[in-house]
PDB file of C-alpha atoms in Angstrom:
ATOM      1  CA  UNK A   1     -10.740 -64.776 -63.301  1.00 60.00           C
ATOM      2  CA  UNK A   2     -11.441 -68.134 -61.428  1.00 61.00           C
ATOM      3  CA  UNK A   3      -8.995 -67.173 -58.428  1.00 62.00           C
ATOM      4  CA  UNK A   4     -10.789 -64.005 -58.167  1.00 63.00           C
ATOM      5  CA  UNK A   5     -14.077 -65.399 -57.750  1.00 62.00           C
ATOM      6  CA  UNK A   6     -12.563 -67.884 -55.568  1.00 60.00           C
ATOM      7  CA  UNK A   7     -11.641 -65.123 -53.184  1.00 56.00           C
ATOM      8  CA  UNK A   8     -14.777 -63.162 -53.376  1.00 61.00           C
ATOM      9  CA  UNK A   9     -16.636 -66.034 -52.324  1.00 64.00           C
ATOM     10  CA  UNK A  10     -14.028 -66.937 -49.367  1.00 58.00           C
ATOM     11  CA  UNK A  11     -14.206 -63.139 -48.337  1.00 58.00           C
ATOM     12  CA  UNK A  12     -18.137 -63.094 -48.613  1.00 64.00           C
ATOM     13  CA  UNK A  13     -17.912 -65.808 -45.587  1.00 65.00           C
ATOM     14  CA  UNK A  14     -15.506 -64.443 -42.896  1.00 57.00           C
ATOM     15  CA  UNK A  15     -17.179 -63.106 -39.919  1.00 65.00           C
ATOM     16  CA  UNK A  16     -17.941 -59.204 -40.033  1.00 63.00           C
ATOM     17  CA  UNK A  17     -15.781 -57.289 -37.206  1.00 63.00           C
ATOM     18  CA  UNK A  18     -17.724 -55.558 -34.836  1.00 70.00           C
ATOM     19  CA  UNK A  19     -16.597 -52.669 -32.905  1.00 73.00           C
ATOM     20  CA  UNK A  20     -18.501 -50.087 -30.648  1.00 87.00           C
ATOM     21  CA  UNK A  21     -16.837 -46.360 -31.055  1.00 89.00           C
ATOM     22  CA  UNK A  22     -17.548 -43.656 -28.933  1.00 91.00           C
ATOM     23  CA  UNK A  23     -16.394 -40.307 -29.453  1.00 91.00           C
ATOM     24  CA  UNK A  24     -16.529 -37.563 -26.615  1.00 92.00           C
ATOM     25  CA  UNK A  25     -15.458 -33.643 -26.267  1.00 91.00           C
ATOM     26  CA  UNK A  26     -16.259 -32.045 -23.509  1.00 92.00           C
ATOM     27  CA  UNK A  27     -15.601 -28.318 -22.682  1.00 92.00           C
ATOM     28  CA  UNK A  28     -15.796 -26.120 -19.111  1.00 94.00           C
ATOM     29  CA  UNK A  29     -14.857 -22.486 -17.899  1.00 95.00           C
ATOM     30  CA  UNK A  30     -14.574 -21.664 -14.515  1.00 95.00           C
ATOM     31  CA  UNK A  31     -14.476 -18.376 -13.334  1.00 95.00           C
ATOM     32  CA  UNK A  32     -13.395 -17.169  -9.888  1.00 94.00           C
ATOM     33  CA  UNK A  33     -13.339 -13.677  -7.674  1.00 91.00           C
ATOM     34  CA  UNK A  34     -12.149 -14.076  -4.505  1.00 88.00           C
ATOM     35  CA  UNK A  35     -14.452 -12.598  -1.697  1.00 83.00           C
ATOM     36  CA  UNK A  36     -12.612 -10.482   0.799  1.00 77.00           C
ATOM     37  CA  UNK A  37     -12.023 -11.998   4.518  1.00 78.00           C
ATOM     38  CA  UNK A  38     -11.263 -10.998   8.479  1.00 79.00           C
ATOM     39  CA  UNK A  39     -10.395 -13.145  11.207  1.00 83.00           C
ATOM     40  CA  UNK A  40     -10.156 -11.441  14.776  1.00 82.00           C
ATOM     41  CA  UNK A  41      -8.949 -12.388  18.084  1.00 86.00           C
ATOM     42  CA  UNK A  42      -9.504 -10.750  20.751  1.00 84.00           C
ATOM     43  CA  UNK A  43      -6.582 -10.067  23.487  1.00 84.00           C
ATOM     44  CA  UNK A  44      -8.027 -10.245  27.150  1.00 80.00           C
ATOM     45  CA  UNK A  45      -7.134  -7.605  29.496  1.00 78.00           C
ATOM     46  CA  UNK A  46      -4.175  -8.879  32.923  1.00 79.00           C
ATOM     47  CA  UNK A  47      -2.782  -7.054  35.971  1.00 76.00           C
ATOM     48  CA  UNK A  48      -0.060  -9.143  37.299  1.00 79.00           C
ATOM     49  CA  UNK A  49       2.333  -7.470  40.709  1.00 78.00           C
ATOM     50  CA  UNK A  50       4.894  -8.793  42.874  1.00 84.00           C
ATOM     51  CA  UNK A  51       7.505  -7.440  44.998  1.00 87.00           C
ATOM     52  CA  UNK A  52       9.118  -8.084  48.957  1.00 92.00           C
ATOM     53  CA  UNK A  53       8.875  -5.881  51.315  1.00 92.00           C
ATOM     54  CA  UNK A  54       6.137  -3.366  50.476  1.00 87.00           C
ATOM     55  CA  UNK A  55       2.403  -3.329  51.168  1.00 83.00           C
ATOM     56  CA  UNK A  56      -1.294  -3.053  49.761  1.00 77.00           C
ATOM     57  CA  UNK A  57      -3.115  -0.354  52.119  1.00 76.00           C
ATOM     58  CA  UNK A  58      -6.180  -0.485  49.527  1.00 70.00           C
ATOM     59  CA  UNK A  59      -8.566  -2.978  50.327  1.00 60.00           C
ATOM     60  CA  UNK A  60     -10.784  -4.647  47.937  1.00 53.00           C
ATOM     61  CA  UNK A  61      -8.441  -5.208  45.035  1.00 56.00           C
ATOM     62  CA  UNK A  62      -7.352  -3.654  41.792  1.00 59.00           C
ATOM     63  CA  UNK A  63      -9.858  -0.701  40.595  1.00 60.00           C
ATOM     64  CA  UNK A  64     -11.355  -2.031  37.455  1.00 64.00           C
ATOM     65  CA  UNK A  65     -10.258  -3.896  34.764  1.00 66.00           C
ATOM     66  CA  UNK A  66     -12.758  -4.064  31.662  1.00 65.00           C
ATOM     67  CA  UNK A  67     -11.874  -4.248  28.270  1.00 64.00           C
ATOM     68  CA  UNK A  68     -10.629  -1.322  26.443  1.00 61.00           C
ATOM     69  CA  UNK A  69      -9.598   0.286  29.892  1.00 63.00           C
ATOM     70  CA  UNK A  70      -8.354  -0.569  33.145  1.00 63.00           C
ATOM     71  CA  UNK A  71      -7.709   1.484  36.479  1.00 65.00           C
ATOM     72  CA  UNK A  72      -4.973  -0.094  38.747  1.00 65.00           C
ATOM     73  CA  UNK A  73      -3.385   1.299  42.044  1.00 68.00           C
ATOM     74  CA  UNK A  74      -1.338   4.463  42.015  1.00 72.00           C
ATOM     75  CA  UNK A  75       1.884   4.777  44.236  1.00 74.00           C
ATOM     76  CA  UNK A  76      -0.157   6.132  47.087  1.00 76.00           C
ATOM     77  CA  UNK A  77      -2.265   2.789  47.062  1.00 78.00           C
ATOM     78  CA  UNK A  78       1.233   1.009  48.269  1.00 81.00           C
ATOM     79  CA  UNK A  79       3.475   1.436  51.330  1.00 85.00           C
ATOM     80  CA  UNK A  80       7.318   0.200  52.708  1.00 89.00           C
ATOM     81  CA  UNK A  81       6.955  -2.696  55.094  1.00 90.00           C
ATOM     82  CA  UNK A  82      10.128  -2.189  56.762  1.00 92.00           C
ATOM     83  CA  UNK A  83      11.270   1.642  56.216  1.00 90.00           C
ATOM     84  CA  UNK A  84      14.904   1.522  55.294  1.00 89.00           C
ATOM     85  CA  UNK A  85      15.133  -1.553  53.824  1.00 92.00           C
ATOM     86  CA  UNK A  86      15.548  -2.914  50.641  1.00 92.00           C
ATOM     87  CA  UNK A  87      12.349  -3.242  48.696  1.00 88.00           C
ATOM     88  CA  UNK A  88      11.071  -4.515  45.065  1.00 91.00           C
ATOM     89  CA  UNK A  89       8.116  -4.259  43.425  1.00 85.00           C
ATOM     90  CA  UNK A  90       7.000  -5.124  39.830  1.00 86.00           C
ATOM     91  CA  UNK A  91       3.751  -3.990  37.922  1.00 80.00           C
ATOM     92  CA  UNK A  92       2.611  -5.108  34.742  1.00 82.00           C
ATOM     93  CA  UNK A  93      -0.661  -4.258  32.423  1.00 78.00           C
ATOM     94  CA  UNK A  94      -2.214  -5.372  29.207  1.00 79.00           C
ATOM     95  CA  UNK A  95      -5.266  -3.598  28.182  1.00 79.00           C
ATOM     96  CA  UNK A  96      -7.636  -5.987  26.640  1.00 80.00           C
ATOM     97  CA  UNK A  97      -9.995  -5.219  23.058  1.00 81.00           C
ATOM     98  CA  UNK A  98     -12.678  -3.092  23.632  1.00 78.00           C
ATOM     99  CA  UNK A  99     -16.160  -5.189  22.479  1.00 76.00           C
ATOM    100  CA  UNK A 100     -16.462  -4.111  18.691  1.00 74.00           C
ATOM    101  CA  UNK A 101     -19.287  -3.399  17.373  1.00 72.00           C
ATOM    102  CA  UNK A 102     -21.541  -5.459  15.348  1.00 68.00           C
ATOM    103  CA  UNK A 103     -20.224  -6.163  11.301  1.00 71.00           C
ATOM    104  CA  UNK A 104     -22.613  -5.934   8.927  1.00 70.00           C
ATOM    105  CA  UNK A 105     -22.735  -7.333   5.345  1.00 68.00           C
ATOM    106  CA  UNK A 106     -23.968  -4.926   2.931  1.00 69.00           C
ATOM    107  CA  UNK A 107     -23.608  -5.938  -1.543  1.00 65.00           C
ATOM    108  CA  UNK A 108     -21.253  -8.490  -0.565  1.00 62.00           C
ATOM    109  CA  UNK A 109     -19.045  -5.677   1.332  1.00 67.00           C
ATOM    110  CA  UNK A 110     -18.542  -5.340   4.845  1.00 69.00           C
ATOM    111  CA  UNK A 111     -18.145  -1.514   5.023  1.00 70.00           C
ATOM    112  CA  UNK A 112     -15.794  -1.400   8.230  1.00 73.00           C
ATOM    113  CA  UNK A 113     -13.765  -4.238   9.990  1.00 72.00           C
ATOM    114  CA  UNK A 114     -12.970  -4.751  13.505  1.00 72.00           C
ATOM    115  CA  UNK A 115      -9.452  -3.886  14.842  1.00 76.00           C
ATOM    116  CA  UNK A 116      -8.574  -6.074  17.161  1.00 81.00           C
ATOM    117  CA  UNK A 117      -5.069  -7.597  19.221  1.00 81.00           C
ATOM    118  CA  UNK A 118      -4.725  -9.793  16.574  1.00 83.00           C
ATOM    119  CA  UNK A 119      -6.128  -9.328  12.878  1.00 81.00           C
ATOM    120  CA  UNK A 120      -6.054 -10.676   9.870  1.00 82.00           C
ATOM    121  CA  UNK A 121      -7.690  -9.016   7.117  1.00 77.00           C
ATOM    122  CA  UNK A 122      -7.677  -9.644   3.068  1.00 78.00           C
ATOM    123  CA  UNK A 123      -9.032  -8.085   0.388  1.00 76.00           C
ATOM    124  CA  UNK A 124     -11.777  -9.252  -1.933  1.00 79.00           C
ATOM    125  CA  UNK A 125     -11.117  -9.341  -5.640  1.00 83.00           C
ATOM    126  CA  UNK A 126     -11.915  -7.534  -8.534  1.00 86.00           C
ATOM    127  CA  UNK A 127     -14.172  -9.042 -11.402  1.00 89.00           C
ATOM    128  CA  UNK A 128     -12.476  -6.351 -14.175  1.00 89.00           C
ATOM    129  CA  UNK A 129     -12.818  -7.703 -17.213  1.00 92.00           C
ATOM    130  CA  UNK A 130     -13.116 -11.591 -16.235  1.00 93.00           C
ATOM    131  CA  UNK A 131     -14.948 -13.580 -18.649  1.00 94.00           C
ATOM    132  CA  UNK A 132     -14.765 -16.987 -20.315  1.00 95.00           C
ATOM    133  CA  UNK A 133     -16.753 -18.046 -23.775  1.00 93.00           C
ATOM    134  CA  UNK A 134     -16.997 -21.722 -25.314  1.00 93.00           C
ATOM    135  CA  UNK A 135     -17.808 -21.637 -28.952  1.00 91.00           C
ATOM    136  CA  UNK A 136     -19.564 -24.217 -30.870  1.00 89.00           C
ATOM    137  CA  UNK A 137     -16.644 -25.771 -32.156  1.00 88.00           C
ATOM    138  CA  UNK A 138     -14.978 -26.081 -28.736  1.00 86.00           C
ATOM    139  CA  UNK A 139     -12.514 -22.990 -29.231  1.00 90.00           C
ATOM    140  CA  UNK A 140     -11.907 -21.632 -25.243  1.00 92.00           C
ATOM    141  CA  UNK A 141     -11.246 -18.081 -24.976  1.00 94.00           C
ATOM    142  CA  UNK A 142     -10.345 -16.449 -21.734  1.00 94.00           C
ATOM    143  CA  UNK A 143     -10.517 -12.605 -20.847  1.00 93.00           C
ATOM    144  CA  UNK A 144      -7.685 -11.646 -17.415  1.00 90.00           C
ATOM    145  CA  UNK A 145      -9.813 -10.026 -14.217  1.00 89.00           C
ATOM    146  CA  UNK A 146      -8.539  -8.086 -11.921  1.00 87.00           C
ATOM    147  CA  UNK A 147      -6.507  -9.083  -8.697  1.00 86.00           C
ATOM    148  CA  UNK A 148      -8.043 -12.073  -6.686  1.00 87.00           C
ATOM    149  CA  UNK A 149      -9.132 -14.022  -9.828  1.00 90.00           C
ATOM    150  CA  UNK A 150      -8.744 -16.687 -11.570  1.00 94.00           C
ATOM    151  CA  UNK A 151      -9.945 -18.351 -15.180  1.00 94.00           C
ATOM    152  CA  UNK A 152      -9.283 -21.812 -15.669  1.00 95.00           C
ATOM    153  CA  UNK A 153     -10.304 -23.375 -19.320  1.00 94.00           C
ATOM    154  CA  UNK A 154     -10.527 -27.071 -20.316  1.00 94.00           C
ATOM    155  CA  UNK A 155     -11.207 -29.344 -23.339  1.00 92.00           C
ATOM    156  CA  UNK A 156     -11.676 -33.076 -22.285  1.00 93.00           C
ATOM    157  CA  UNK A 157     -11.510 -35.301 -25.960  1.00 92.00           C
ATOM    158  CA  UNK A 158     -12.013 -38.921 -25.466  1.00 93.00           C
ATOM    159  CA  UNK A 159     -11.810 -41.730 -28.466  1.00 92.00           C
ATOM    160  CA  UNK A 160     -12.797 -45.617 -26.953  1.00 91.00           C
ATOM    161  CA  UNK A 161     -13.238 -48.462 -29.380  1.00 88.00           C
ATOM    162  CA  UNK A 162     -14.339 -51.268 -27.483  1.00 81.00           C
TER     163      UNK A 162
END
């Protein structure tokens, strides 16, 4: 019985251990639709001609050349320099975008897009039946959208004893 109150004294004298413990959870749902998108470039209008031997007899330069149309020389506009001989002559046209009309933004929606020379277009996406929920006890659940979304659900736990 001695020994035993020998080390109940001994233990009633050692230094207490101290510890600091934190304990964290943390929980997060992120939901995402993707919004729909257009990038346009518009293409310029050119005239470009060459050739040897043959001739402008219109003065003052190509007709008009606006965007969306352009009036260039006809074959009566040009002549042979020297008749009999050989001749080339090379003609090319791009017809530039027509100015679009204003876009407007209407709910998120932009009713009609601009066609242009070079377009890139996407499609928004479609809520459906996206949803996300965090219960009380940290239990995730996550309901599918429709195309262009995305749910993402986390649970962060985190123990330190310093």
């Amino acid at each position: 019985m001695k020994r035993f109150a020998l080390l109940a004294i001994a233990l009633s004298f050692a230094p207490a251990a101290l510890a600091d413990m934190t304990h964290r959870i943390q929980s997060s749902v992120q939901l995402q639709v993707d919004g729909a998108g257009s990038i346009s470039e518009r293409i310029g209008s050119s005239y470009a001609v060459s050739g040897s031997n043959i001739n402008l007899d219109t003065a003052g330069g190509l007709g008009t050349l606006t965007p969306g149309s352009g009036v260039g020389y006809t074959a009566a506009d040009y002549s042979i320099t020297t008749a009999g001989d050989a001749f080339s002559f090379t003609e090319s046209f791009l017809e530039g975008d027509a100015t679009p009309s204003a876009t407007s933004v209407s709910a998120g929606v932009v009713p009609s897009l601009p066609i242009l020379g070079q377009t890139t277009t996407t499609s928004g996406g479609d809520a459906g039946s996206l949803a996300g929920t965090i219960a009380s006890d940290h239990v995730l659940t996550l309901t599918a959208g429709g195309a262009g979304t995305s749910a993402i659900g986390q649970i962060v736990t985190e123990l330190s004893i310093d």
